[in-house]
Amino acid sequence: MSGPPFAIFGPPAPGERRPFSRATRAGGLVFVSGHSAPHDPAQGIHRGATAAEQTRNALAMLDRILREAGSSLARAVQVTMLITDPADYDECNAEYVKHFPGGLPARHTARFGVPTEAKVGFACIALAGEAA
């Protein structure tokens, strides 16, 4: 087998504050860094007003990253849900389960406090290979 043992997707641009890549594929798995829903008001992109909207938009972002790396949300085996306010837990869960009709992957939830106004974000590990 030639070439590097892993592939990096979405490395930070020179001078960008984000010191991590969006995802890495190695050993038959795709590892996706934590991401909230896209938010760029200057371009008319808003992450959502409610925890449910942000959950939906963040999981759509996660799926786009996984597909770029040759996987999909349907192939997720472990998800980390990052929330800023435990009061949003039930609302996030109600939306979250809609995105895994084939069965829920293993998951843990943690509070996060990075400098963002996001209510929720997600990281995951998924099987690499054909996107489902």
Short mmCIF file of N, CA, C and O in Angstrom, two decimals:
data_model
loop_
_atom_site.label_atom_id
_atom_site.label_comp_id
_atom_site.label_asym_id
_atom_site.label_seq_id
_atom_site.Cartn_x
_atom_site.Cartn_y
_atom_site.Cartn_z
N MET A 1 0.85 -1.17 0.00
CA MET A 1 0.00 0.00 0.00
C MET A 1 0.89 1.23 0.00
O MET A 1 1.73 1.40 0.86
N SER A 2 0.70 2.11 -0.97
CA SER A 2 1.50 3.31 -1.02
C SER A 2 0.65 4.51 -0.62
O SER A 2 -0.56 4.44 -0.54
N GLY A 3 1.30 5.63 -0.41
CA GLY A 3 0.60 6.84 -0.03
C GLY A 3 0.51 6.98 1.47
O GLY A 3 0.88 6.09 2.23
N PRO A 4 -0.01 8.10 1.92
CA PRO A 4 -0.11 8.34 3.36
C PRO A 4 -1.12 7.39 4.01
O PRO A 4 -2.07 6.96 3.36
N PRO A 5 -0.93 7.08 5.29
CA PRO A 5 -1.84 6.16 5.98
C PRO A 5 -3.18 6.79 6.34
O PRO A 5 -4.06 6.12 6.84
N PHE A 6 -3.33 8.09 6.08
CA PHE A 6 -4.59 8.75 6.39
C PHE A 6 -4.82 9.91 5.42
O PHE A 6 -3.90 10.36 4.75
N ALA A 7 -6.05 10.36 5.36
CA ALA A 7 -6.40 11.49 4.50
C ALA A 7 -7.05 12.57 5.37
O ALA A 7 -7.83 12.27 6.26
N ILE A 8 -6.71 13.81 5.09
CA ILE A 8 -7.25 14.95 5.82
C ILE A 8 -8.22 15.70 4.93
O ILE A 8 -7.93 15.95 3.76
N PHE A 9 -9.37 16.07 5.48
CA PHE A 9 -10.41 16.79 4.75
C PHE A 9 -10.65 18.13 5.43
O PHE A 9 -10.89 18.19 6.63
N GLY A 10 -10.59 19.20 4.66
CA GLY A 10 -10.86 20.53 5.19
C GLY A 10 -9.84 21.03 6.18
O GLY A 10 -10.21 21.48 7.26
N PRO A 11 -8.54 20.98 5.82
CA PRO A 11 -7.55 21.55 6.74
C PRO A 11 -7.77 23.07 6.85
O PRO A 11 -8.34 23.68 5.94
N PRO A 12 -7.32 23.67 7.94
CA PRO A 12 -7.51 25.12 8.06
C PRO A 12 -6.69 25.87 7.02
O PRO A 12 -5.60 25.45 6.64
N ALA A 13 -7.24 26.96 6.55
CA ALA A 13 -6.52 27.83 5.61
C ALA A 13 -5.43 28.58 6.35
O ALA A 13 -5.52 28.77 7.57
N PRO A 14 -4.37 28.99 5.66
CA PRO A 14 -3.32 29.76 6.33
C PRO A 14 -3.90 30.99 7.04
O PRO A 14 -4.72 31.71 6.48
N GLY A 15 -3.54 31.15 8.30
CA GLY A 15 -4.01 32.28 9.09
C GLY A 15 -5.37 32.09 9.74
O GLY A 15 -5.81 32.93 10.51
N GLU A 16 -6.04 30.98 9.44
CA GLU A 16 -7.36 30.72 10.03
C GLU A 16 -7.21 30.38 11.51
O GLU A 16 -6.25 29.72 11.91
N ARG A 17 -8.17 30.84 12.32
CA ARG A 17 -8.12 30.58 13.76
C ARG A 17 -8.37 29.11 14.11
O ARG A 17 -7.98 28.67 15.18
N ARG A 18 -9.01 28.37 13.23
CA ARG A 18 -9.38 26.97 13.51
C ARG A 18 -8.14 26.08 13.40
O ARG A 18 -7.69 25.79 12.30
N PRO A 19 -7.60 25.57 14.53
CA PRO A 19 -6.38 24.77 14.47
C PRO A 19 -6.63 23.27 14.31
O PRO A 19 -6.03 22.44 14.97
N PHE A 20 -7.57 22.90 13.44
CA PHE A 20 -7.89 21.49 13.22
C PHE A 20 -8.51 21.31 11.85
O PHE A 20 -9.02 22.26 11.27
N SER A 21 -8.47 20.10 11.36
CA SER A 21 -9.13 19.76 10.10
C SER A 21 -10.57 19.36 10.37
O SER A 21 -10.91 18.93 11.48
N ARG A 22 -11.42 19.48 9.35
CA ARG A 22 -12.82 19.10 9.52
C ARG A 22 -12.96 17.60 9.79
O ARG A 22 -13.79 17.19 10.57
N ALA A 23 -12.15 16.79 9.10
CA ALA A 23 -12.25 15.34 9.27
C ALA A 23 -10.95 14.69 8.84
O ALA A 23 -10.16 15.25 8.07
N THR A 24 -10.75 13.47 9.34
CA THR A 24 -9.61 12.63 8.97
C THR A 24 -10.13 11.22 8.72
O THR A 24 -10.98 10.74 9.47
N ARG A 25 -9.65 10.59 7.65
CA ARG A 25 -10.02 9.20 7.36
C ARG A 25 -8.77 8.34 7.55
O ARG A 25 -7.72 8.63 6.98
N ALA A 26 -8.90 7.31 8.36
CA ALA A 26 -7.77 6.40 8.62
C ALA A 26 -8.32 5.06 9.11
O ALA A 26 -9.33 5.02 9.82
N GLY A 27 -7.65 3.98 8.73
CA GLY A 27 -8.00 2.66 9.25
C GLY A 27 -9.45 2.26 9.04
O GLY A 27 -10.03 1.60 9.89
N GLY A 28 -10.06 2.68 7.93
CA GLY A 28 -11.44 2.30 7.65
C GLY A 28 -12.47 3.13 8.41
O GLY A 28 -13.66 2.80 8.39
N LEU A 29 -12.02 4.20 9.07
CA LEU A 29 -12.93 5.06 9.82
C LEU A 29 -12.77 6.51 9.40
O LEU A 29 -11.71 6.91 8.94
N VAL A 30 -13.81 7.29 9.61
CA VAL A 30 -13.76 8.73 9.40
C VAL A 30 -14.01 9.38 10.76
O VAL A 30 -14.99 9.07 11.43
N PHE A 31 -13.12 10.27 11.14
CA PHE A 31 -13.20 10.99 12.41
C PHE A 31 -13.53 12.45 12.08
O PHE A 31 -12.74 13.12 11.41
N VAL A 32 -14.69 12.92 12.54
CA VAL A 32 -15.11 14.29 12.24
C VAL A 32 -14.97 15.13 13.50
O VAL A 32 -15.48 14.77 14.56
N SER A 33 -14.28 16.26 13.36
CA SER A 33 -14.13 17.21 14.46
C SER A 33 -15.48 17.79 14.84
O SER A 33 -16.43 17.74 14.06
N GLY A 34 -15.56 18.40 16.00
CA GLY A 34 -16.80 19.01 16.46
C GLY A 34 -17.19 20.21 15.61
O GLY A 34 -16.37 21.08 15.33
N HIS A 35 -18.46 20.24 15.20
CA HIS A 35 -18.98 21.32 14.36
C HIS A 35 -20.38 21.68 14.80
O HIS A 35 -21.21 20.81 15.05
N SER A 36 -20.64 22.96 14.83
CA SER A 36 -22.01 23.44 15.01
C SER A 36 -22.57 23.73 13.63
O SER A 36 -21.89 23.54 12.61
N ALA A 37 -23.80 24.18 13.57
CA ALA A 37 -24.40 24.52 12.28
C ALA A 37 -23.66 25.70 11.67
O ALA A 37 -23.15 26.56 12.39
N PRO A 38 -23.57 25.75 10.35
CA PRO A 38 -22.91 26.88 9.68
C PRO A 38 -23.57 28.20 10.07
O PRO A 38 -24.79 28.26 10.24
N HIS A 39 -22.76 29.24 10.20
CA HIS A 39 -23.29 30.55 10.58
C HIS A 39 -22.42 31.62 9.94
O HIS A 39 -21.26 31.77 10.27
N ASP A 40 -22.99 32.32 8.97
CA ASP A 40 -22.30 33.41 8.29
C ASP A 40 -23.35 34.44 7.87
O ASP A 40 -23.81 34.43 6.73
N PRO A 41 -23.74 35.29 8.81
CA PRO A 41 -24.81 36.26 8.50
C PRO A 41 -24.51 37.12 7.28
O PRO A 41 -25.44 37.49 6.56
N ALA A 42 -23.25 37.43 7.02
CA ALA A 42 -22.90 38.24 5.86
C ALA A 42 -23.33 37.57 4.55
O ALA A 42 -23.59 38.24 3.56
N GLN A 43 -23.41 36.23 4.56
CA GLN A 43 -23.83 35.48 3.37
C GLN A 43 -25.26 34.94 3.50
O GLN A 43 -25.68 34.10 2.72
N GLY A 44 -25.97 35.40 4.54
CA GLY A 44 -27.35 34.96 4.73
C GLY A 44 -27.47 33.56 5.29
O GLY A 44 -28.52 32.93 5.16
N ILE A 45 -26.42 33.05 5.94
CA ILE A 45 -26.44 31.71 6.52
C ILE A 45 -26.57 31.85 8.03
O ILE A 45 -25.72 32.46 8.68
N HIS A 46 -27.65 31.28 8.58
CA HIS A 46 -27.90 31.35 10.02
C HIS A 46 -28.07 29.94 10.57
O HIS A 46 -28.73 29.12 9.96
N ARG A 47 -27.47 29.69 11.72
CA ARG A 47 -27.46 28.32 12.26
C ARG A 47 -28.82 27.88 12.75
O ARG A 47 -29.07 26.69 12.89
N GLY A 48 -29.73 28.80 13.04
CA GLY A 48 -31.06 28.46 13.53
C GLY A 48 -31.31 29.12 14.88
O GLY A 48 -30.39 29.33 15.66
N ALA A 49 -32.57 29.43 15.13
CA ALA A 49 -32.92 30.13 16.36
C ALA A 49 -33.14 29.19 17.54
O ALA A 49 -32.86 29.54 18.68
N THR A 50 -33.63 27.99 17.27
CA THR A 50 -33.93 27.06 18.35
C THR A 50 -32.89 25.94 18.41
O THR A 50 -32.15 25.70 17.45
N ALA A 51 -32.87 25.24 19.53
CA ALA A 51 -31.96 24.10 19.66
C ALA A 51 -32.28 23.03 18.62
O ALA A 51 -31.37 22.40 18.07
N ALA A 52 -33.57 22.82 18.32
CA ALA A 52 -33.95 21.82 17.31
C ALA A 52 -33.44 22.21 15.93
O ALA A 52 -32.89 21.37 15.20
N GLU A 53 -33.62 23.48 15.54
CA GLU A 53 -33.13 23.94 14.23
C GLU A 53 -31.61 23.81 14.15
O GLU A 53 -31.07 23.37 13.13
N GLN A 54 -30.92 24.17 15.22
CA GLN A 54 -29.47 24.07 15.22
C GLN A 54 -29.01 22.62 15.17
O GLN A 54 -28.03 22.30 14.51
N THR A 55 -29.75 21.73 15.83
CA THR A 55 -29.42 20.31 15.77
C THR A 55 -29.57 19.81 14.34
O THR A 55 -28.68 19.15 13.80
N ARG A 56 -30.67 20.13 13.70
CA ARG A 56 -30.93 19.72 12.32
C ARG A 56 -29.83 20.25 11.38
O ARG A 56 -29.27 19.51 10.56
N ASN A 57 -29.51 21.52 11.51
CA ASN A 57 -28.50 22.13 10.63
C ASN A 57 -27.09 21.63 10.92
O ASN A 57 -26.29 21.46 10.00
N ALA A 58 -26.78 21.37 12.18
CA ALA A 58 -25.45 20.85 12.52
C ALA A 58 -25.29 19.41 12.02
O ALA A 58 -24.23 19.04 11.51
N LEU A 59 -26.34 18.60 12.13
CA LEU A 59 -26.25 17.23 11.62
C LEU A 59 -26.18 17.20 10.10
O LEU A 59 -25.50 16.35 9.52
N ALA A 60 -26.82 18.15 9.44
CA ALA A 60 -26.70 18.25 7.97
C ALA A 60 -25.26 18.60 7.60
O ALA A 60 -24.70 18.04 6.64
N MET A 61 -24.64 19.49 8.37
CA MET A 61 -23.23 19.84 8.15
C MET A 61 -22.34 18.62 8.37
O MET A 61 -21.45 18.33 7.57
N LEU A 62 -22.60 17.89 9.44
CA LEU A 62 -21.83 16.68 9.72
C LEU A 62 -21.94 15.68 8.57
O LEU A 62 -20.94 15.10 8.14
N ASP A 63 -23.15 15.51 8.04
CA ASP A 63 -23.35 14.59 6.93
C ASP A 63 -22.59 15.05 5.69
O ASP A 63 -22.01 14.23 4.98
N ARG A 64 -22.58 16.35 5.40
CA ARG A 64 -21.82 16.87 4.24
C ARG A 64 -20.33 16.56 4.40
O ARG A 64 -19.67 16.15 3.44
N ILE A 65 -19.81 16.77 5.59
CA ILE A 65 -18.39 16.49 5.83
C ILE A 65 -18.12 15.00 5.66
O ILE A 65 -17.13 14.60 5.03
N LEU A 66 -18.98 14.16 6.22
CA LEU A 66 -18.81 12.71 6.08
C LEU A 66 -18.85 12.29 4.62
O LEU A 66 -18.04 11.46 4.18
N ARG A 67 -19.76 12.83 3.85
CA ARG A 67 -19.86 12.47 2.43
C ARG A 67 -18.61 12.90 1.67
O ARG A 67 -18.14 12.18 0.79
N GLU A 68 -18.07 14.06 2.01
CA GLU A 68 -16.82 14.50 1.39
C GLU A 68 -15.70 13.50 1.67
O GLU A 68 -14.84 13.27 0.83
N ALA A 69 -15.74 12.89 2.85
CA ALA A 69 -14.71 11.92 3.24
C ALA A 69 -15.06 10.49 2.84
O ALA A 69 -14.34 9.55 3.19
N GLY A 70 -16.17 10.31 2.11
CA GLY A 70 -16.54 8.98 1.62
C GLY A 70 -17.35 8.16 2.59
O GLY A 70 -17.26 6.94 2.60
N SER A 71 -18.17 8.79 3.39
CA SER A 71 -19.03 8.09 4.34
C SER A 71 -20.37 8.80 4.37
O SER A 71 -20.74 9.47 3.40
N SER A 72 -21.11 8.64 5.44
CA SER A 72 -22.38 9.37 5.61
C SER A 72 -22.80 9.25 7.06
O SER A 72 -22.28 8.43 7.82
N LEU A 73 -23.78 10.04 7.42
CA LEU A 73 -24.32 9.99 8.78
C LEU A 73 -24.90 8.61 9.08
O LEU A 73 -24.84 8.14 10.22
N ALA A 74 -25.41 7.94 8.06
CA ALA A 74 -25.98 6.60 8.25
C ALA A 74 -24.91 5.58 8.65
O ALA A 74 -25.25 4.50 9.13
N ARG A 75 -23.63 5.91 8.46
CA ARG A 75 -22.54 4.99 8.80
C ARG A 75 -21.86 5.38 10.11
O ARG A 75 -20.84 4.82 10.47
N ALA A 76 -22.44 6.35 10.83
CA ALA A 76 -21.87 6.79 12.11
C ALA A 76 -21.97 5.66 13.13
O ALA A 76 -23.01 5.03 13.27
N VAL A 77 -20.88 5.42 13.84
CA VAL A 77 -20.88 4.41 14.90
C VAL A 77 -20.77 5.03 16.28
O VAL A 77 -21.10 4.39 17.28
N GLN A 78 -20.32 6.28 16.33
CA GLN A 78 -20.22 6.99 17.62
C GLN A 78 -20.38 8.47 17.36
O GLN A 78 -19.80 9.02 16.42
N VAL A 79 -21.22 9.12 18.15
CA VAL A 79 -21.47 10.55 18.02
C VAL A 79 -21.27 11.21 19.38
O VAL A 79 -21.64 10.65 20.41
N THR A 80 -20.68 12.38 19.36
CA THR A 80 -20.60 13.22 20.55
C THR A 80 -21.50 14.42 20.32
O THR A 80 -21.34 15.12 19.32
N MET A 81 -22.44 14.63 21.23
CA MET A 81 -23.29 15.82 21.17
C MET A 81 -22.74 16.81 22.18
O MET A 81 -22.57 16.49 23.35
N LEU A 82 -22.46 18.00 21.70
CA LEU A 82 -21.92 19.06 22.54
C LEU A 82 -23.00 20.12 22.72
O LEU A 82 -23.48 20.68 21.73
N ILE A 83 -23.41 20.39 23.94
CA ILE A 83 -24.45 21.38 24.18
C ILE A 83 -23.95 22.45 25.14
O ILE A 83 -23.08 22.20 25.97
N THR A 84 -24.49 23.65 24.98
CA THR A 84 -24.09 24.74 25.88
C THR A 84 -25.00 24.86 27.08
O THR A 84 -24.58 25.32 28.13
N ASP A 85 -26.27 24.44 26.94
CA ASP A 85 -27.23 24.57 28.02
C ASP A 85 -27.97 23.24 28.19
O ASP A 85 -28.70 22.81 27.29
N PRO A 86 -27.81 22.60 29.36
CA PRO A 86 -28.51 21.34 29.58
C PRO A 86 -30.03 21.44 29.43
O PRO A 86 -30.69 20.44 29.16
N ALA A 87 -30.59 22.63 29.53
CA ALA A 87 -32.03 22.79 29.34
C ALA A 87 -32.45 22.47 27.91
O ALA A 87 -33.63 22.18 27.65
N ASP A 88 -31.51 22.49 26.96
CA ASP A 88 -31.80 22.17 25.56
C ASP A 88 -31.71 20.68 25.25
O ASP A 88 -31.98 20.26 24.13
N TYR A 89 -31.33 19.86 26.22
CA TYR A 89 -31.06 18.44 26.01
C TYR A 89 -32.25 17.71 25.36
O TYR A 89 -32.09 17.03 24.34
N ASP A 90 -33.44 17.86 25.92
CA ASP A 90 -34.61 17.13 25.39
C ASP A 90 -34.96 17.60 23.98
O ASP A 90 -35.28 16.78 23.11
N GLU A 91 -34.87 18.91 23.73
CA GLU A 91 -35.18 19.44 22.40
C GLU A 91 -34.18 18.94 21.37
O GLU A 91 -34.55 18.56 20.25
N CYS A 92 -32.90 18.91 21.74
CA CYS A 92 -31.87 18.39 20.83
C CYS A 92 -32.10 16.91 20.55
O CYS A 92 -32.01 16.47 19.40
N ASN A 93 -32.42 16.14 21.58
CA ASN A 93 -32.65 14.70 21.41
C ASN A 93 -33.84 14.43 20.50
O ASN A 93 -33.79 13.51 19.67
N ALA A 94 -34.91 15.21 20.66
CA ALA A 94 -36.11 15.00 19.84
C ALA A 94 -35.79 15.16 18.35
O ALA A 94 -36.32 14.42 17.51
N GLU A 95 -34.92 16.10 18.01
CA GLU A 95 -34.53 16.29 16.61
C GLU A 95 -33.47 15.26 16.21
O GLU A 95 -33.51 14.71 15.11
N TYR A 96 -32.52 14.98 17.08
CA TYR A 96 -31.40 14.07 16.81
C TYR A 96 -31.89 12.71 16.32
O TYR A 96 -31.38 12.19 15.32
N VAL A 97 -32.85 12.11 17.01
CA VAL A 97 -33.28 10.75 16.68
C VAL A 97 -33.86 10.65 15.27
O VAL A 97 -33.84 9.58 14.67
N LYS A 98 -34.37 11.76 14.72
CA LYS A 98 -34.94 11.76 13.37
C LYS A 98 -33.89 11.50 12.30
O LYS A 98 -34.22 11.11 11.19
N HIS A 99 -32.62 11.70 12.62
CA HIS A 99 -31.55 11.61 11.64
C HIS A 99 -30.88 10.23 11.60
O HIS A 99 -29.95 10.03 10.83
N PHE A 100 -31.39 9.30 12.41
CA PHE A 100 -30.82 7.96 12.47
C PHE A 100 -31.93 6.90 12.41
O PHE A 100 -32.10 6.11 13.34
N PRO A 101 -32.68 6.86 11.30
CA PRO A 101 -33.80 5.92 11.21
C PRO A 101 -33.35 4.46 11.19
O PRO A 101 -34.13 3.58 11.53
N GLY A 102 -32.10 4.20 10.82
CA GLY A 102 -31.59 2.83 10.77
C GLY A 102 -31.06 2.33 12.11
O GLY A 102 -30.63 1.19 12.22
N GLY A 103 -31.10 3.15 13.12
CA GLY A 103 -30.59 2.78 14.45
C GLY A 103 -29.65 3.84 14.98
O GLY A 103 -28.92 4.47 14.21
N LEU A 104 -29.68 4.03 16.25
CA LEU A 104 -28.87 5.08 16.88
C LEU A 104 -27.45 4.60 17.16
O LEU A 104 -27.26 3.54 17.75
N PRO A 105 -26.46 5.40 16.76
CA PRO A 105 -25.08 5.06 17.09
C PRO A 105 -24.82 5.28 18.58
O PRO A 105 -25.61 5.94 19.27
N ALA A 106 -23.72 4.74 19.08
CA ALA A 106 -23.31 5.04 20.45
C ALA A 106 -23.13 6.55 20.55
O ALA A 106 -22.77 7.21 19.58
N ARG A 107 -23.39 7.11 21.74
CA ARG A 107 -23.29 8.56 21.87
C ARG A 107 -22.97 8.96 23.29
O ARG A 107 -23.36 8.29 24.25
N HIS A 108 -22.25 10.05 23.41
CA HIS A 108 -22.15 10.71 24.70
C HIS A 108 -22.38 12.19 24.50
O HIS A 108 -22.27 12.70 23.39
N THR A 109 -22.75 12.86 25.57
CA THR A 109 -23.07 14.28 25.52
C THR A 109 -22.18 15.01 26.51
O THR A 109 -21.94 14.52 27.61
N ALA A 110 -21.70 16.16 26.09
CA ALA A 110 -20.85 16.98 26.95
C ALA A 110 -21.23 18.44 26.78
O ALA A 110 -21.69 18.85 25.71
N ARG A 111 -21.04 19.21 27.82
CA ARG A 111 -21.23 20.66 27.70
C ARG A 111 -19.98 21.24 27.07
O ARG A 111 -18.87 20.78 27.32
N PHE A 112 -20.18 22.25 26.24
CA PHE A 112 -19.01 22.90 25.66
C PHE A 112 -19.10 24.39 25.86
O PHE A 112 -20.16 24.95 26.00
N GLY A 113 -17.95 25.02 25.90
CA GLY A 113 -17.89 26.44 26.17
C GLY A 113 -16.91 27.16 25.28
O GLY A 113 -16.25 28.08 25.71
N VAL A 114 -16.80 26.71 24.03
CA VAL A 114 -15.94 27.42 23.10
C VAL A 114 -16.58 28.76 22.76
O VAL A 114 -17.78 28.94 22.96
N PRO A 115 -15.82 29.74 22.28
CA PRO A 115 -16.38 31.07 22.03
C PRO A 115 -17.33 31.08 20.82
O PRO A 115 -16.95 31.45 19.72
N THR A 116 -18.54 30.64 21.04
CA THR A 116 -19.55 30.61 19.99
C THR A 116 -20.91 30.81 20.63
O THR A 116 -21.08 30.57 21.83
N GLU A 117 -21.87 31.22 19.85
CA GLU A 117 -23.23 31.35 20.35
C GLU A 117 -24.07 30.12 19.99
O GLU A 117 -25.28 30.11 20.22
N ALA A 118 -23.45 29.09 19.45
CA ALA A 118 -24.16 27.88 19.08
C ALA A 118 -24.73 27.19 20.32
O ALA A 118 -24.11 27.18 21.38
N LYS A 119 -25.89 26.60 20.16
CA LYS A 119 -26.53 25.85 21.23
C LYS A 119 -26.06 24.40 21.25
O LYS A 119 -26.06 23.75 22.28
N VAL A 120 -25.67 23.88 20.06
CA VAL A 120 -25.32 22.47 19.95
C VAL A 120 -24.29 22.28 18.83
O VAL A 120 -24.26 23.03 17.87
N GLY A 121 -23.47 21.28 18.99
CA GLY A 121 -22.52 20.88 17.97
C GLY A 121 -22.33 19.37 18.05
O GLY A 121 -22.75 18.74 19.02
N PHE A 122 -21.70 18.81 17.02
CA PHE A 122 -21.53 17.35 16.98
C PHE A 122 -20.15 16.99 16.44
O PHE A 122 -19.61 17.67 15.57
N ALA A 123 -19.62 15.90 16.95
CA ALA A 123 -18.43 15.24 16.42
C ALA A 123 -18.83 13.78 16.24
O ALA A 123 -19.78 13.32 16.87
N CYS A 124 -18.10 13.05 15.38
CA CYS A 124 -18.46 11.65 15.23
C CYS A 124 -17.33 10.81 14.66
O CYS A 124 -16.35 11.35 14.14
N ILE A 125 -17.53 9.52 14.77
CA ILE A 125 -16.69 8.52 14.12
C ILE A 125 -17.64 7.68 13.27
O ILE A 125 -18.70 7.25 13.75
N ALA A 126 -17.28 7.48 12.00
CA ALA A 126 -18.13 6.71 11.09
C ALA A 126 -17.29 5.72 10.31
O ALA A 126 -16.07 5.91 10.15
N LEU A 127 -17.93 4.69 9.81
CA LEU A 127 -17.26 3.75 8.93
C LEU A 127 -16.97 4.44 7.59
O LEU A 127 -17.84 5.14 7.05
N ALA A 128 -15.78 4.26 7.08
CA ALA A 128 -15.45 4.78 5.76
C ALA A 128 -15.99 3.80 4.71
O ALA A 128 -16.35 2.68 5.04
N GLY A 129 -16.04 4.23 3.49
CA GLY A 129 -16.53 3.37 2.43
C GLY A 129 -17.72 4.00 1.75
O GLY A 129 -17.94 5.21 1.87
N GLU A 130 -18.51 3.20 1.11
CA GLU A 130 -19.64 3.73 0.36
C GLU A 130 -20.58 4.50 1.26
O GLU A 130 -21.01 3.99 2.28
N ALA A 131 -20.87 5.71 0.86
CA ALA A 131 -21.85 6.52 1.59
C ALA A 131 -23.22 5.89 1.39
O ALA A 131 -23.58 5.51 0.28
N ALA A 132 -23.95 5.78 2.46
CA ALA A 132 -25.29 5.17 2.39
C ALA A 132 -26.35 6.23 2.32
O ALA A 132 -26.17 7.34 2.67
#
